[in-house]
CSV table of C-alpha atoms in Angstrom, one decimal:
chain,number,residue,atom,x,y,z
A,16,UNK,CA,74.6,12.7,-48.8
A,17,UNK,CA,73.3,16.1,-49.7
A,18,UNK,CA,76.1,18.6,-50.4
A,19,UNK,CA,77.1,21.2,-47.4
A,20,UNK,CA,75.4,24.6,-48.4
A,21,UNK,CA,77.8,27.7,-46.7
A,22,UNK,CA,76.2,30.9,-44.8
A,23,UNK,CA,77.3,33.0,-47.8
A,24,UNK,CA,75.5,30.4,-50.5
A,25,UNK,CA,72.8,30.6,-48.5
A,26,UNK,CA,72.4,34.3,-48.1
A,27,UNK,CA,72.8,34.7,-51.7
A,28,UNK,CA,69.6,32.6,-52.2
A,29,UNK,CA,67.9,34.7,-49.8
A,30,UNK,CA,68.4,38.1,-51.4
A,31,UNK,CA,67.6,36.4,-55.4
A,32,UNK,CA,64.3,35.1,-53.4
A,33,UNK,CA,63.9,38.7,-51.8
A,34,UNK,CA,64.7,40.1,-55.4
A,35,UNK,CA,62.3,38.1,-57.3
A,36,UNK,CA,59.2,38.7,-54.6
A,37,UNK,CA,60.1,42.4,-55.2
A,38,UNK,CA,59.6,42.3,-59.5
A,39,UNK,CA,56.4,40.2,-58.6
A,40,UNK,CA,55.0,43.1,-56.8
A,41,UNK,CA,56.5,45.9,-58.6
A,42,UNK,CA,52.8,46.4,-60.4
A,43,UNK,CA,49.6,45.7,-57.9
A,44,UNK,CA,46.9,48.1,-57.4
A,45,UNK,CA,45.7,48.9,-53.9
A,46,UNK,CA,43.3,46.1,-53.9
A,47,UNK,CA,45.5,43.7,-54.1
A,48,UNK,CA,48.0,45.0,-51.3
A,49,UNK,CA,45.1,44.7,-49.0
A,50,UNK,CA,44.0,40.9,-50.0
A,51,UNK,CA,44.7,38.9,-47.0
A,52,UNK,CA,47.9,36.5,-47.5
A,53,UNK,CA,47.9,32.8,-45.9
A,54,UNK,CA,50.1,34.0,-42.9
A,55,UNK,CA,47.0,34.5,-40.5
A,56,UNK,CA,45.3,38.1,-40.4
A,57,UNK,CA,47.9,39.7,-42.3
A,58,UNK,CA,47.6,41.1,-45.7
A,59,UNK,CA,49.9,40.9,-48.2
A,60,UNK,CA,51.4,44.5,-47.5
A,61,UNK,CA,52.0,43.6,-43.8
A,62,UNK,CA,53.6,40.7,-44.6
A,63,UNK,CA,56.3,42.3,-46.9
A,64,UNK,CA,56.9,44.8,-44.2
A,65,UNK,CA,57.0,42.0,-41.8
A,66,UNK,CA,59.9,40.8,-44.2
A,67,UNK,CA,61.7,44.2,-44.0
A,68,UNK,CA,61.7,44.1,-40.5
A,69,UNK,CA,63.1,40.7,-40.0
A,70,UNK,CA,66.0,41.9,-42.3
A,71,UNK,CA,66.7,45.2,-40.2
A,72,UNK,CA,66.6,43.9,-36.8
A,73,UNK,CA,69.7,42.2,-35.0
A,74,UNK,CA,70.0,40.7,-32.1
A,75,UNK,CA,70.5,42.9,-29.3
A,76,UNK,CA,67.5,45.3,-31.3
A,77,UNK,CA,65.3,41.7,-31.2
A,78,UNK,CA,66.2,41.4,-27.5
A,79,UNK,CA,65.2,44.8,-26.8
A,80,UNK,CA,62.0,44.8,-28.3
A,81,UNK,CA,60.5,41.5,-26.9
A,82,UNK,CA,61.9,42.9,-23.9
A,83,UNK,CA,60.1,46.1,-24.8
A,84,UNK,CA,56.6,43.6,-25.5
A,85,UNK,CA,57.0,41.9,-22.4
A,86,UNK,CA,57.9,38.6,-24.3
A,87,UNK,CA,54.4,38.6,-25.8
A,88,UNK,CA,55.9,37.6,-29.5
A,89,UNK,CA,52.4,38.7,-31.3
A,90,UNK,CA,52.7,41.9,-29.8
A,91,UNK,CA,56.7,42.7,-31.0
A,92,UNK,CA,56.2,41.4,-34.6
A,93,UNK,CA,53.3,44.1,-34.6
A,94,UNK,CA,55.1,47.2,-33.4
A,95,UNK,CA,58.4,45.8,-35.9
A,96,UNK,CA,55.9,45.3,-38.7
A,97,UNK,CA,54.3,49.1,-38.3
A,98,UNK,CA,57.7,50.6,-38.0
A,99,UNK,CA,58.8,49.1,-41.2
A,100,UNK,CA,55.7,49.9,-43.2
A,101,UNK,CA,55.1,52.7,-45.0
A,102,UNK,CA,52.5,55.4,-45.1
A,103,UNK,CA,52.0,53.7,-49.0
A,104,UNK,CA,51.9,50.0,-50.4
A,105,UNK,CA,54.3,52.0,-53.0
A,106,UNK,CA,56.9,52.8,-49.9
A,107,UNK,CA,56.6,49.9,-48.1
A,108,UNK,CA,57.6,47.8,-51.0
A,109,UNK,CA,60.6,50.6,-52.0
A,110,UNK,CA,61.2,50.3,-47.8
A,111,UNK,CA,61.6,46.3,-48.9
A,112,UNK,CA,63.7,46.7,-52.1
A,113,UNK,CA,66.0,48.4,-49.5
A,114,UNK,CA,66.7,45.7,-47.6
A,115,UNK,CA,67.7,43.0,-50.7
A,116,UNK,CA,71.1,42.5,-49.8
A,117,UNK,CA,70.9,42.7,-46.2
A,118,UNK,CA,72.3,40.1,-44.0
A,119,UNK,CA,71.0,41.1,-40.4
A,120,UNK,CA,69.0,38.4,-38.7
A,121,UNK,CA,68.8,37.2,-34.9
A,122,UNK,CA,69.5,34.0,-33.5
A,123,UNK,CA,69.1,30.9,-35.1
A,124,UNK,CA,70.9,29.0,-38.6
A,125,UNK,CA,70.9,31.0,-41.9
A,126,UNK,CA,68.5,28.3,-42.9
A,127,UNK,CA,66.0,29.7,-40.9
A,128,UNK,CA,65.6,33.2,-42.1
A,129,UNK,CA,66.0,32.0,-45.7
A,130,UNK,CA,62.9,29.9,-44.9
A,131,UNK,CA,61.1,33.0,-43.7
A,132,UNK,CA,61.5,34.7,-47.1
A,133,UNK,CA,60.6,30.9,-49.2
A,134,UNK,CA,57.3,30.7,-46.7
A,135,UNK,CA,56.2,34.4,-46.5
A,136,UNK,CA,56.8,35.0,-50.0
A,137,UNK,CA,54.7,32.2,-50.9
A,138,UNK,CA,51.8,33.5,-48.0
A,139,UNK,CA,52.2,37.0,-50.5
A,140,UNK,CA,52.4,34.8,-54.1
A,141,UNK,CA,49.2,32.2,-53.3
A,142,UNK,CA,46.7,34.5,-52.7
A,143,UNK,CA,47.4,36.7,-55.3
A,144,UNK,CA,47.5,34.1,-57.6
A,145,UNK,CA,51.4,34.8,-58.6
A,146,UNK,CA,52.7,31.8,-60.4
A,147,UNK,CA,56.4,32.4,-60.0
A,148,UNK,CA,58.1,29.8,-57.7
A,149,UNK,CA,61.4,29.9,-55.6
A,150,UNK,CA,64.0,28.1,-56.7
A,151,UNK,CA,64.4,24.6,-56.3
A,152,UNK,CA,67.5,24.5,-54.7
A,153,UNK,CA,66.5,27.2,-52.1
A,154,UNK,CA,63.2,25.6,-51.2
A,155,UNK,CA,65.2,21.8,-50.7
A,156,UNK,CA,67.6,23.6,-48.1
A,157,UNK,CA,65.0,25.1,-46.2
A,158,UNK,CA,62.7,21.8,-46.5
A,159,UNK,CA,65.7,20.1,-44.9
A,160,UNK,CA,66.0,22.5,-42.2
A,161,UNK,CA,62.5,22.4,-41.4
A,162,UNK,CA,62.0,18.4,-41.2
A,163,UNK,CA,65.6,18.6,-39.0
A,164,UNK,CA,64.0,20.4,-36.4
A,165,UNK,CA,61.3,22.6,-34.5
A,166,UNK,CA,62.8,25.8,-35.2
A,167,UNK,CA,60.5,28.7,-35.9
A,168,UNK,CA,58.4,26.3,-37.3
A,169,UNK,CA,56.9,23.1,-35.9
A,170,UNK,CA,58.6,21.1,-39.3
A,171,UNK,CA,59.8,17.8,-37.9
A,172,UNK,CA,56.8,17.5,-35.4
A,173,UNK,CA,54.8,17.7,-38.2
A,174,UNK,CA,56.3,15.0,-40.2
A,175,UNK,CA,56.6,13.0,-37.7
A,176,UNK,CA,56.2,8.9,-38.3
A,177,UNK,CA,56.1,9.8,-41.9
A,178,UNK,CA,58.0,10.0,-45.2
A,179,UNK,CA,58.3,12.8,-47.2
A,180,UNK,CA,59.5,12.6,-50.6
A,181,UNK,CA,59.9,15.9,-53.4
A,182,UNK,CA,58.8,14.7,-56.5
A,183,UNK,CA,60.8,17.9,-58.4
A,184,UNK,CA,64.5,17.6,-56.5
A,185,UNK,CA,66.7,15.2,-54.2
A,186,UNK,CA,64.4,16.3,-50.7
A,187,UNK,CA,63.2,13.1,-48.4
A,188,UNK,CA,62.8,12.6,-45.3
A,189,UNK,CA,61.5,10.4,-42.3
A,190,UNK,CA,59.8,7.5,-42.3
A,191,UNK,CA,56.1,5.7,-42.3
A,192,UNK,CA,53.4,6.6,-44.5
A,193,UNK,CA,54.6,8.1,-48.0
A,194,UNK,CA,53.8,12.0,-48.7
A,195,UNK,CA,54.9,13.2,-52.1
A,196,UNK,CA,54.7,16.7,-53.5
A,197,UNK,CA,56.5,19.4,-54.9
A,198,UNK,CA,59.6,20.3,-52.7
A,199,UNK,CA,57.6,24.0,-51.9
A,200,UNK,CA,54.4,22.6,-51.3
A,201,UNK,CA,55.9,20.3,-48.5
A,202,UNK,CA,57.9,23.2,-47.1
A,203,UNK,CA,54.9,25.1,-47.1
A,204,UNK,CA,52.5,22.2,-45.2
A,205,UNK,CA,55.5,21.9,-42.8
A,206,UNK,CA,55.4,25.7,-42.4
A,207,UNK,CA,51.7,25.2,-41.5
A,208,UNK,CA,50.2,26.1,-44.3
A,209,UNK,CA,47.2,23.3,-44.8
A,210,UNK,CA,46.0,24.6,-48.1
A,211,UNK,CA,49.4,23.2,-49.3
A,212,UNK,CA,48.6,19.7,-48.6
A,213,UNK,CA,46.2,19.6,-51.4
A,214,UNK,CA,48.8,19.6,-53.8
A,215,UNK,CA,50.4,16.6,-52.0
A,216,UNK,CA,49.9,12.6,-52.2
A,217,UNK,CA,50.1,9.8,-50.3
A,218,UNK,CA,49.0,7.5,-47.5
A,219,UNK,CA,50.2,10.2,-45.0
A,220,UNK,CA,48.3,13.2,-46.4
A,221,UNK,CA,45.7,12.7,-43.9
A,222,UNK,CA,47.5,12.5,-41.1
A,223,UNK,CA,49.7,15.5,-42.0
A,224,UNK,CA,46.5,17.5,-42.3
A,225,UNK,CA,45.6,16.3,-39.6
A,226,UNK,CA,48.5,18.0,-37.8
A,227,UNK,CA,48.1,21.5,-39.4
């Protein structure tokens, strides 16, 4: 049985995860802020401030402003995302070093919004061709969040009738066709990210494809 991780253990991986994104981007020119990132049209400087606003926004302020966006959820992340960047790639990162340590969030397990800085982090790292990796131990509590339920992600629909098995720590799940990969690349193809799946293996690659 896999050890229970507390909300403080948890938030401590967070902010190193936060911390380590920040030294990764501490040095890129303008180009490279504007490359497009794996999370849809965003580029990589959106998505950072996208991070800085998940991290400054509590619940009653996440209430108000899907209110606010008429519960159109494209539409709130948008106006969050522009009040959190900067008029510079150079403040919007400082605007992101700010929030490190923070521990604000909205509704939902701490596993979630640790899995939004693994995932986003990663749509920021791939593109840019970044070779620094989360840790291990972060990635396998988020993987196990993700294939435990439909929860900001579609994870467990997406492993659905399979098995999923980390070839680098103690992550499995399900059961059916074999997948095998790196604990982050099957958090990232249960996070939707299909370029992911071609660092996985197995009968159920195609069917997990499939899906995404």
């Amino acid at each position: 049985m896999p050890k229970d991780i507390s909300r403080n253990e948890l938030w401590t991986m967070a902010h190193s995860e936060r911390a380590a994104l920040a030294a990764d981007l501490a040095d890129l020119d303008d180009a490279r802020w504007a490359r497009q990132s794996l999370c849809g049209r965003w580029t990589v400087e959106e998505v950072l401030a996208h991070l800085t606003a998940a991290a400054s926004t509590g619940r009653l302020r996440w209430l108000i402003s899907v209110a606010g966006a008429r519960f159109d959820f494209d539409e709130h992340n948008a106006r969050r995302l522009a009040e959190h960047r900067g008029t510079t790639a150079a403040e919007t990162l400082e605007r992101f070093r700010k929030i490190i340590t923070s521990t604000t969030s909205t509704f939902g397990p701490t596993a979630a919004w640790l899995g939004e800085v693994v995932v986003h982090a990663q749509d920021i790292r791939y593109p840019l061709g970044l070779s620094r990796e989360p840790a291990v131990e972060a990635v396998t509590e988020v993987a196990r969040f993700y294939a435990s339920r439909d929860f900001t992600v579609s994870g467990h629909s997406v492993i659905e009738d399979l098995r999923v098995e980390a070839t680098d720590g103690p992550f499995a799940a399900g059961t059916g066709p074999l997948v095998s990969g790196t604990t982050l690349a099957l958090t990232m193809a249960m996070a939707g990210r299909a370029v992911y799946c071609e660092e996985l293996t197995g009968p159920g690659v195609p069917t997990l494809r499939g899906r995404l």
